[in-house]
PDB file of C-alpha atoms in Angstrom:
ATOM      1  CA  UNK A   1      -0.212   0.509   0.058  1.00 43.00           C
ATOM      2  CA  UNK A   2       3.177   2.060   0.839  1.00 45.00           C
ATOM      3  CA  UNK A   3       3.483   2.785  -3.437  1.00 42.00           C
ATOM      4  CA  UNK A   4       0.108   3.927  -3.794  1.00 44.00           C
ATOM      5  CA  UNK A   5       0.812   7.276  -1.267  1.00 43.00           C
ATOM      6  CA  UNK A   6       2.171   9.373  -4.148  1.00 44.00           C
ATOM      7  CA  UNK A   7      -1.663   9.011  -5.688  1.00 45.00           C
ATOM      8  CA  UNK A   8      -3.033  11.029  -2.673  1.00 46.00           C
ATOM      9  CA  UNK A   9       0.044  13.579  -1.858  1.00 41.00           C
ATOM     10  CA  UNK A  10       0.245  14.152  -5.332  1.00 43.00           C
ATOM     11  CA  UNK A  11      -4.260  14.627  -5.005  1.00 42.00           C
ATOM     12  CA  UNK A  12      -4.058  16.890  -1.565  1.00 41.00           C
ATOM     13  CA  UNK A  13      -0.883  18.809  -2.785  1.00 40.00           C
ATOM     14  CA  UNK A  14      -2.893  20.302  -5.956  1.00 41.00           C
ATOM     15  CA  UNK A  15      -5.937  20.696  -4.151  1.00 44.00           C
ATOM     16  CA  UNK A  16      -5.046  24.093  -3.172  1.00 42.00           C
ATOM     17  CA  UNK A  17      -2.803  25.225  -5.880  1.00 40.00           C
ATOM     18  CA  UNK A  18      -5.705  24.668  -8.092  1.00 39.00           C
ATOM     19  CA  UNK A  19      -8.817  26.322  -5.837  1.00 39.00           C
ATOM     20  CA  UNK A  20      -9.836  28.101  -8.159  1.00 40.00           C
ATOM     21  CA  UNK A  21     -12.456  25.494 -10.284  1.00 39.00           C
ATOM     22  CA  UNK A  22     -12.063  26.976 -14.312  1.00 42.00           C
ATOM     23  CA  UNK A  23     -11.918  24.686 -17.498  1.00 43.00           C
ATOM     24  CA  UNK A  24     -10.455  26.714 -19.863  1.00 45.00           C
ATOM     25  CA  UNK A  25      -7.354  27.801 -18.088  1.00 49.00           C
ATOM     26  CA  UNK A  26      -4.578  25.764 -20.412  1.00 55.00           C
ATOM     27  CA  UNK A  27      -1.560  24.702 -19.150  1.00 59.00           C
ATOM     28  CA  UNK A  28       2.184  26.380 -20.209  1.00 66.00           C
ATOM     29  CA  UNK A  29       2.872  25.353 -23.638  1.00 78.00           C
ATOM     30  CA  UNK A  30       5.857  24.247 -23.061  1.00 86.00           C
ATOM     31  CA  UNK A  31       4.750  21.085 -20.091  1.00 87.00           C
ATOM     32  CA  UNK A  32       2.092  19.639 -23.491  1.00 87.00           C
ATOM     33  CA  UNK A  33       5.569  18.375 -24.567  1.00 91.00           C
ATOM     34  CA  UNK A  34       6.298  15.643 -22.021  1.00 92.00           C
ATOM     35  CA  UNK A  35       4.043  13.033 -20.233  1.00 91.00           C
ATOM     36  CA  UNK A  36      -0.323  12.245 -21.156  1.00 92.00           C
ATOM     37  CA  UNK A  37      -1.235  16.089 -21.638  1.00 92.00           C
ATOM     38  CA  UNK A  38      -5.086  17.089 -21.521  1.00 91.00           C
ATOM     39  CA  UNK A  39      -5.203  18.524 -24.872  1.00 91.00           C
ATOM     40  CA  UNK A  40      -7.100  22.731 -25.613  1.00 91.00           C
ATOM     41  CA  UNK A  41     -10.606  21.123 -28.039  1.00 93.00           C
ATOM     42  CA  UNK A  42      -9.977  20.346 -32.046  1.00 93.00           C
ATOM     43  CA  UNK A  43      -6.529  20.728 -31.483  1.00 93.00           C
ATOM     44  CA  UNK A  44      -4.372  16.783 -32.560  1.00 95.00           C
ATOM     45  CA  UNK A  45      -0.790  16.559 -31.378  1.00 94.00           C
ATOM     46  CA  UNK A  46       1.723  14.453 -32.315  1.00 95.00           C
ATOM     47  CA  UNK A  47       4.572  13.409 -32.891  1.00 96.00           C
ATOM     48  CA  UNK A  48       7.339  10.485 -33.784  1.00 97.00           C
ATOM     49  CA  UNK A  49       9.048  10.113 -31.213  1.00 96.00           C
ATOM     50  CA  UNK A  50      12.490   7.026 -32.344  1.00 94.00           C
ATOM     51  CA  UNK A  51      13.925   5.576 -28.698  1.00 92.00           C
ATOM     52  CA  UNK A  52      17.669   4.874 -27.897  1.00 90.00           C
ATOM     53  CA  UNK A  53      20.488   3.346 -26.554  1.00 87.00           C
ATOM     54  CA  UNK A  54      23.298   4.885 -24.994  1.00 83.00           C
ATOM     55  CA  UNK A  55      24.645   2.171 -22.699  1.00 75.00           C
ATOM     56  CA  UNK A  56      28.685   1.473 -22.461  1.00 69.00           C
ATOM     57  CA  UNK A  57      30.317  -1.338 -20.492  1.00 63.00           C
ATOM     58  CA  UNK A  58      33.356  -2.617 -19.746  1.00 63.00           C
ATOM     59  CA  UNK A  59      34.152  -6.239 -21.245  1.00 60.00           C
ATOM     60  CA  UNK A  60      31.138  -6.318 -23.028  1.00 59.00           C
ATOM     61  CA  UNK A  61      30.251  -4.089 -27.040  1.00 63.00           C
ATOM     62  CA  UNK A  62      28.832  -0.874 -26.786  1.00 68.00           C
ATOM     63  CA  UNK A  63      25.871  -0.174 -27.488  1.00 72.00           C
ATOM     64  CA  UNK A  64      24.983   3.838 -27.705  1.00 75.00           C
ATOM     65  CA  UNK A  65      22.845   4.020 -31.020  1.00 73.00           C
ATOM     66  CA  UNK A  66      22.022   1.440 -31.119  1.00 84.00           C
ATOM     67  CA  UNK A  67      17.782   1.516 -31.809  1.00 88.00           C
ATOM     68  CA  UNK A  68      14.849  -0.009 -29.165  1.00 86.00           C
ATOM     69  CA  UNK A  69      11.557   1.088 -31.071  1.00 91.00           C
ATOM     70  CA  UNK A  70      10.448   3.713 -33.009  1.00 95.00           C
ATOM     71  CA  UNK A  71       6.262   4.952 -32.090  1.00 94.00           C
ATOM     72  CA  UNK A  72       3.827   7.376 -32.923  1.00 96.00           C
ATOM     73  CA  UNK A  73       2.058   9.429 -30.371  1.00 97.00           C
ATOM     74  CA  UNK A  74      -1.072  10.729 -30.866  1.00 97.00           C
ATOM     75  CA  UNK A  75      -3.829  13.080 -28.843  1.00 96.00           C
ATOM     76  CA  UNK A  76      -6.348  15.055 -29.565  1.00 97.00           C
ATOM     77  CA  UNK A  77      -8.868  17.462 -27.790  1.00 96.00           C
ATOM     78  CA  UNK A  78     -12.262  15.987 -27.742  1.00 97.00           C
ATOM     79  CA  UNK A  79     -13.957  18.994 -25.416  1.00 96.00           C
ATOM     80  CA  UNK A  80     -12.161  21.546 -23.360  1.00 92.00           C
ATOM     81  CA  UNK A  81     -12.117  18.690 -20.281  1.00 95.00           C
ATOM     82  CA  UNK A  82     -11.730  15.557 -22.299  1.00 97.00           C
ATOM     83  CA  UNK A  83      -8.914  13.887 -23.685  1.00 97.00           C
ATOM     84  CA  UNK A  84      -8.070  11.033 -25.561  1.00 98.00           C
ATOM     85  CA  UNK A  85      -4.697   9.225 -26.811  1.00 96.00           C
ATOM     86  CA  UNK A  86      -2.900   6.985 -28.536  1.00 97.00           C
ATOM     87  CA  UNK A  87       1.040   6.026 -26.571  1.00 95.00           C
ATOM     88  CA  UNK A  88       3.347   4.273 -28.133  1.00 94.00           C
ATOM     89  CA  UNK A  89       6.289   6.079 -27.477  1.00 93.00           C
ATOM     90  CA  UNK A  90       8.344   5.196 -23.524  1.00 90.00           C
ATOM     91  CA  UNK A  91       8.247   8.668 -23.511  1.00 89.00           C
ATOM     92  CA  UNK A  92       3.834   7.958 -22.805  1.00 88.00           C
ATOM     93  CA  UNK A  93       3.837   5.933 -20.770  1.00 86.00           C
ATOM     94  CA  UNK A  94       6.313   8.560 -18.428  1.00 84.00           C
ATOM     95  CA  UNK A  95       9.784   7.066 -18.720  1.00 83.00           C
ATOM     96  CA  UNK A  96      12.845   6.951 -20.549  1.00 81.00           C
ATOM     97  CA  UNK A  97      13.332   3.386 -22.046  1.00 83.00           C
ATOM     98  CA  UNK A  98      11.856   0.469 -24.357  1.00 82.00           C
ATOM     99  CA  UNK A  99       8.693   1.685 -25.707  1.00 85.00           C
ATOM    100  CA  UNK A 100       6.192  -0.369 -28.012  1.00 88.00           C
ATOM    101  CA  UNK A 101       5.360   0.829 -31.822  1.00 91.00           C
ATOM    102  CA  UNK A 102       7.895  -1.142 -33.753  1.00 93.00           C
ATOM    103  CA  UNK A 103      10.947  -2.638 -32.649  1.00 89.00           C
ATOM    104  CA  UNK A 104      14.424  -2.675 -33.699  1.00 87.00           C
ATOM    105  CA  UNK A 105      16.429  -5.908 -34.221  1.00 83.00           C
ATOM    106  CA  UNK A 106      20.141  -4.318 -33.071  1.00 74.00           C
ATOM    107  CA  UNK A 107      23.377  -5.685 -31.411  1.00 73.00           C
ATOM    108  CA  UNK A 108      21.609  -6.144 -27.925  1.00 68.00           C
ATOM    109  CA  UNK A 109      17.968  -6.606 -29.427  1.00 74.00           C
ATOM    110  CA  UNK A 110      16.434  -8.806 -31.149  1.00 80.00           C
ATOM    111  CA  UNK A 111      12.552  -8.341 -31.616  1.00 83.00           C
ATOM    112  CA  UNK A 112      10.126 -10.815 -30.740  1.00 79.00           C
ATOM    113  CA  UNK A 113       7.466  -8.507 -32.912  1.00 83.00           C
ATOM    114  CA  UNK A 114       7.925  -6.387 -35.665  1.00 88.00           C
ATOM    115  CA  UNK A 115       5.658  -4.097 -33.892  1.00 91.00           C
ATOM    116  CA  UNK A 116       5.413  -3.850 -29.832  1.00 88.00           C
ATOM    117  CA  UNK A 117       2.411  -2.934 -28.784  1.00 91.00           C
ATOM    118  CA  UNK A 118       0.886   0.932 -27.680  1.00 94.00           C
ATOM    119  CA  UNK A 119      -1.747   1.572 -25.105  1.00 95.00           C
ATOM    120  CA  UNK A 120      -5.160   4.253 -25.489  1.00 97.00           C
ATOM    121  CA  UNK A 121      -6.215   6.427 -23.081  1.00 97.00           C
ATOM    122  CA  UNK A 122      -8.863   9.169 -22.215  1.00 97.00           C
ATOM    123  CA  UNK A 123      -7.402  12.913 -19.808  1.00 97.00           C
ATOM    124  CA  UNK A 124      -9.723  13.614 -17.480  1.00 97.00           C
ATOM    125  CA  UNK A 125     -10.165  17.551 -16.337  1.00 95.00           C
ATOM    126  CA  UNK A 126     -10.784  17.281 -13.147  1.00 94.00           C
ATOM    127  CA  UNK A 127      -9.721  20.302 -11.340  1.00 91.00           C
ATOM    128  CA  UNK A 128      -7.598  23.685 -13.188  1.00 87.00           C
ATOM    129  CA  UNK A 129      -6.852  27.583 -12.297  1.00 83.00           C
ATOM    130  CA  UNK A 130      -4.260  30.553 -13.099  1.00 79.00           C
ATOM    131  CA  UNK A 131      -1.802  28.466 -11.969  1.00 77.00           C
ATOM    132  CA  UNK A 132      -2.177  24.809 -13.320  1.00 88.00           C
ATOM    133  CA  UNK A 133      -4.657  21.656 -13.292  1.00 93.00           C
ATOM    134  CA  UNK A 134      -5.341  18.216 -12.509  1.00 94.00           C
ATOM    135  CA  UNK A 135      -6.046  16.043 -14.715  1.00 96.00           C
ATOM    136  CA  UNK A 136      -7.479  12.486 -13.856  1.00 97.00           C
ATOM    137  CA  UNK A 137      -6.227   9.321 -16.032  1.00 97.00           C
ATOM    138  CA  UNK A 138      -6.961   5.342 -17.112  1.00 97.00           C
ATOM    139  CA  UNK A 139      -5.755   3.628 -20.041  1.00 96.00           C
ATOM    140  CA  UNK A 140      -5.460   0.345 -21.493  1.00 96.00           C
ATOM    141  CA  UNK A 141      -3.195  -1.648 -23.155  1.00 94.00           C
ATOM    142  CA  UNK A 142      -0.335  -3.957 -24.262  1.00 92.00           C
ATOM    143  CA  UNK A 143       2.734  -2.778 -23.299  1.00 86.00           C
ATOM    144  CA  UNK A 144       5.199  -5.842 -25.553  1.00 82.00           C
ATOM    145  CA  UNK A 145       3.654  -8.834 -27.658  1.00 81.00           C
ATOM    146  CA  UNK A 146       5.259 -12.130 -27.894  1.00 75.00           C
ATOM    147  CA  UNK A 147       4.398 -13.331 -24.801  1.00 82.00           C
ATOM    148  CA  UNK A 148       1.248  -9.763 -25.155  1.00 85.00           C
ATOM    149  CA  UNK A 149       1.604  -8.195 -22.265  1.00 88.00           C
ATOM    150  CA  UNK A 150      -1.856  -6.856 -20.905  1.00 93.00           C
ATOM    151  CA  UNK A 151      -2.563  -3.582 -18.415  1.00 94.00           C
ATOM    152  CA  UNK A 152      -3.883  -0.736 -16.183  1.00 96.00           C
ATOM    153  CA  UNK A 153      -3.485   2.045 -15.555  1.00 96.00           C
ATOM    154  CA  UNK A 154      -4.852   4.974 -13.335  1.00 97.00           C
ATOM    155  CA  UNK A 155      -3.552   7.661 -12.289  1.00 97.00           C
ATOM    156  CA  UNK A 156      -3.587  11.544 -12.215  1.00 96.00           C
ATOM    157  CA  UNK A 157      -1.921  14.152 -14.316  1.00 95.00           C
ATOM    158  CA  UNK A 158      -0.336  17.837 -12.764  1.00 94.00           C
ATOM    159  CA  UNK A 159       0.355  20.595 -13.860  1.00 93.00           C
ATOM    160  CA  UNK A 160       1.975  24.171 -12.573  1.00 91.00           C
ATOM    161  CA  UNK A 161       3.432  27.353 -13.615  1.00 90.00           C
ATOM    162  CA  UNK A 162       4.367  30.293 -12.418  1.00 89.00           C
ATOM    163  CA  UNK A 163       6.379  33.070 -15.310  1.00 87.00           C
ATOM    164  CA  UNK A 164       8.540  30.872 -17.568  1.00 90.00           C
ATOM    165  CA  UNK A 165       8.546  27.854 -15.232  1.00 93.00           C
ATOM    166  CA  UNK A 166       6.685  24.226 -14.427  1.00 94.00           C
ATOM    167  CA  UNK A 167       6.684  22.036 -13.201  1.00 95.00           C
ATOM    168  CA  UNK A 168       4.362  18.114 -13.532  1.00 95.00           C
ATOM    169  CA  UNK A 169       3.955  14.581 -12.278  1.00 95.00           C
ATOM    170  CA  UNK A 170       1.920  11.777 -13.025  1.00 96.00           C
ATOM    171  CA  UNK A 171       1.927   9.236 -10.891  1.00 96.00           C
ATOM    172  CA  UNK A 172       0.055   6.388 -12.145  1.00 96.00           C
ATOM    173  CA  UNK A 173      -0.527   2.142 -10.570  1.00 96.00           C
ATOM    174  CA  UNK A 174      -0.227  -0.334 -14.232  1.00 94.00           C
ATOM    175  CA  UNK A 175      -2.037  -3.412 -13.040  1.00 94.00           C
ATOM    176  CA  UNK A 176      -1.164  -6.758 -15.563  1.00 92.00           C
ATOM    177  CA  UNK A 177      -3.620  -9.112 -16.937  1.00 88.00           C
ATOM    178  CA  UNK A 178      -2.027 -12.676 -18.189  1.00 81.00           C
ATOM    179  CA  UNK A 179       1.365 -13.803 -18.542  1.00 80.00           C
ATOM    180  CA  UNK A 180       2.848 -12.687 -15.416  1.00 81.00           C
ATOM    181  CA  UNK A 181       5.045 -15.394 -15.077  1.00 77.00           C
ATOM    182  CA  UNK A 182       7.106 -13.613 -17.751  1.00 74.00           C
ATOM    183  CA  UNK A 183       8.061 -10.840 -16.838  1.00 77.00           C
ATOM    184  CA  UNK A 184       3.649  -8.696 -16.720  1.00 85.00           C
ATOM    185  CA  UNK A 185       3.881  -6.866 -13.328  1.00 89.00           C
ATOM    186  CA  UNK A 186       2.522  -4.539 -11.247  1.00 92.00           C
ATOM    187  CA  UNK A 187       3.977  -1.799 -11.654  1.00 92.00           C
ATOM    188  CA  UNK A 188       3.678   2.072  -9.641  1.00 94.00           C
ATOM    189  CA  UNK A 189       5.039   4.463 -12.156  1.00 94.00           C
ATOM    190  CA  UNK A 190       5.153   9.031 -10.796  1.00 95.00           C
ATOM    191  CA  UNK A 191       7.592  10.648 -12.865  1.00 95.00           C
ATOM    192  CA  UNK A 192       7.997  14.304 -12.543  1.00 96.00           C
ATOM    193  CA  UNK A 193       9.705  17.326 -14.120  1.00 96.00           C
ATOM    194  CA  UNK A 194      10.659  21.038 -13.365  1.00 96.00           C
ATOM    195  CA  UNK A 195      11.217  22.895 -16.647  1.00 96.00           C
ATOM    196  CA  UNK A 196      11.031  26.716 -17.820  1.00 95.00           C
ATOM    197  CA  UNK A 197      10.219  28.024 -21.417  1.00 93.00           C
ATOM    198  CA  UNK A 198       7.482  28.506 -22.345  1.00 86.00           C
ATOM    199  CA  UNK A 199       6.553  28.330 -26.576  1.00 87.00           C
ATOM    200  CA  UNK A 200       9.123  28.243 -28.375  1.00 91.00           C
ATOM    201  CA  UNK A 201      11.831  26.326 -26.733  1.00 95.00           C
ATOM    202  CA  UNK A 202      11.890  24.548 -23.671  1.00 96.00           C
ATOM    203  CA  UNK A 203      14.339  22.668 -20.928  1.00 97.00           C
ATOM    204  CA  UNK A 204      13.310  19.911 -17.748  1.00 97.00           C
ATOM    205  CA  UNK A 205      14.810  17.534 -15.618  1.00 96.00           C
ATOM    206  CA  UNK A 206      12.616  14.542 -14.823  1.00 95.00           C
ATOM    207  CA  UNK A 207      13.017  12.283 -12.109  1.00 95.00           C
ATOM    208  CA  UNK A 208      10.211  10.900  -9.624  1.00 94.00           C
ATOM    209  CA  UNK A 209      10.653   7.088  -9.064  1.00 93.00           C
ATOM    210  CA  UNK A 210       8.779   3.350 -10.465  1.00 92.00           C
ATOM    211  CA  UNK A 211       8.654  -0.529 -10.153  1.00 91.00           C
ATOM    212  CA  UNK A 212       6.915  -3.699  -9.194  1.00 91.00           C
ATOM    213  CA  UNK A 213       5.014  -3.168  -6.153  1.00 91.00           C
ATOM    214  CA  UNK A 214       5.231  -6.657  -5.046  1.00 90.00           C
ATOM    215  CA  UNK A 215       9.075  -6.338  -3.773  1.00 88.00           C
ATOM    216  CA  UNK A 216       8.685  -3.251  -4.297  1.00 89.00           C
ATOM    217  CA  UNK A 217      11.765  -2.028  -1.738  1.00 89.00           C
ATOM    218  CA  UNK A 218      14.235  -4.378  -3.618  1.00 89.00           C
ATOM    219  CA  UNK A 219      13.317  -3.598  -6.747  1.00 88.00           C
ATOM    220  CA  UNK A 220      12.695   0.336  -7.210  1.00 91.00           C
ATOM    221  CA  UNK A 221      14.113   2.821  -9.603  1.00 92.00           C
ATOM    222  CA  UNK A 222      14.413   6.586  -9.882  1.00 94.00           C
ATOM    223  CA  UNK A 223      15.190   7.729 -13.095  1.00 93.00           C
ATOM    224  CA  UNK A 224      16.774  11.308 -13.986  1.00 94.00           C
ATOM    225  CA  UNK A 225      16.657  13.298 -17.546  1.00 95.00           C
ATOM    226  CA  UNK A 226      17.208  15.889 -18.871  1.00 96.00           C
ATOM    227  CA  UNK A 227      15.648  16.929 -22.135  1.00 95.00           C
ATOM    228  CA  UNK A 228      14.180  20.029 -24.218  1.00 96.00           C
ATOM    229  CA  UNK A 229      12.508  20.690 -27.589  1.00 95.00           C
ATOM    230  CA  UNK A 230      12.542  24.239 -30.244  1.00 95.00           C
ATOM    231  CA  UNK A 231       9.285  24.668 -31.672  1.00 93.00           C
ATOM    232  CA  UNK A 232       9.240  26.705 -35.231  1.00 91.00           C
ATOM    233  CA  UNK A 233       5.719  27.339 -36.205  1.00 88.00           C
ATOM    234  CA  UNK A 234       3.822  24.189 -36.102  1.00 88.00           C
ATOM    235  CA  UNK A 235       7.163  21.844 -36.486  1.00 93.00           C
ATOM    236  CA  UNK A 236       8.167  20.824 -32.782  1.00 94.00           C
ATOM    237  CA  UNK A 237      11.430  19.062 -32.100  1.00 96.00           C
ATOM    238  CA  UNK A 238      13.022  17.952 -28.994  1.00 95.00           C
ATOM    239  CA  UNK A 239      14.875  14.859 -26.967  1.00 95.00           C
ATOM    240  CA  UNK A 240      15.817  14.061 -24.161  1.00 95.00           C
ATOM    241  CA  UNK A 241      18.578  11.586 -22.492  1.00 93.00           C
ATOM    242  CA  UNK A 242      19.351   9.823 -19.325  1.00 92.00           C
ATOM    243  CA  UNK A 243      19.312   7.181 -16.285  1.00 91.00           C
ATOM    244  CA  UNK A 244      16.404   4.738 -15.836  1.00 87.00           C
ATOM    245  CA  UNK A 245      18.335   3.073 -12.784  1.00 87.00           C
ATOM    246  CA  UNK A 246      20.551   6.293 -11.902  1.00 89.00           C
ATOM    247  CA  UNK A 247      19.607   6.142  -8.216  1.00 90.00           C
ATOM    248  CA  UNK A 248      17.304   2.631  -5.882  1.00 88.00           C
ATOM    249  CA  UNK A 249      18.272  -1.127  -4.668  1.00 87.00           C
ATOM    250  CA  UNK A 250      19.473  -2.059  -8.356  1.00 79.00           C
ATOM    251  CA  UNK A 251      20.814   1.164  -8.848  1.00 83.00           C
ATOM    252  CA  UNK A 252      23.900   1.266 -12.199  1.00 80.00           C
ATOM    253  CA  UNK A 253      25.022   4.401 -14.090  1.00 78.00           C
ATOM    254  CA  UNK A 254      25.687   2.068 -17.051  1.00 80.00           C
ATOM    255  CA  UNK A 255      22.221   1.929 -18.552  1.00 83.00           C
ATOM    256  CA  UNK A 256      21.082   4.803 -20.836  1.00 87.00           C
ATOM    257  CA  UNK A 257      18.747   6.088 -22.938  1.00 89.00           C
ATOM    258  CA  UNK A 258      17.766   8.118 -25.238  1.00 92.00           C
ATOM    259  CA  UNK A 259      14.315   9.503 -27.077  1.00 94.00           C
ATOM    260  CA  UNK A 260      14.424  12.049 -30.013  1.00 95.00           C
ATOM    261  CA  UNK A 261      11.346  12.785 -30.916  1.00 95.00           C
ATOM    262  CA  UNK A 262       9.586  15.330 -34.408  1.00 96.00           C
ATOM    263  CA  UNK A 263       6.078  16.386 -33.893  1.00 94.00           C
ATOM    264  CA  UNK A 264       3.536  19.587 -33.864  1.00 91.00           C
ATOM    265  CA  UNK A 265      -0.661  20.643 -33.048  1.00 89.00           C
ATOM    266  CA  UNK A 266      -3.191  20.422 -35.823  1.00 89.00           C
TER     267      UNK A 266
END
């Protein structure tokens, strides 16, 4: 149960920050570049994400530049409160890692399937104010194929801003359905971002905690990721790179991942 505390804490913190309940206040534009952000009504936000390995070893071949997968992430604002999305990449799940989408064979990986799955989700605006908003998240899909690993995800997405600075958090509980013997496990994924920049350019740091709920104390991981993005008209490009297992019981600085992406809003 302790692993569920971030959900409750996030809700309590945002209650005070968004006391002025208004649905017409969008988050800072740059804060929609990360995570499962709500989109304005009628807006389509999409990104093609290419995920890479940057891992180096002492006694094994390095994996610098080895491709993991390429995924398409799409979000559509149905109305001022509801956004629906389809996410393939690890970025859409709040991590930097091997996502779904189209898998690539490499020196350190052989794909079981050419297509590695996707998640669909709904984002419902619960509260909004002048400096932030809180949305509920609900999603389902498969995070891998061969064998299939179906999951359901429930959580929160909060965003707040002050001037050019903004912050976001997305604690999500991921419940596994089937194939637990093949690595499909219940997890808590709770990323948090601190960023600067509003519209044309932004940079951010992502950290948080993630891990399997069973045996949490021996399995949780704390990442550290640096990211940034630029816009030119409606086109947006960006990159993220970092250490997904920087701290925790099984921490290592050898595992390194990156993602580059190109997208825009229409």
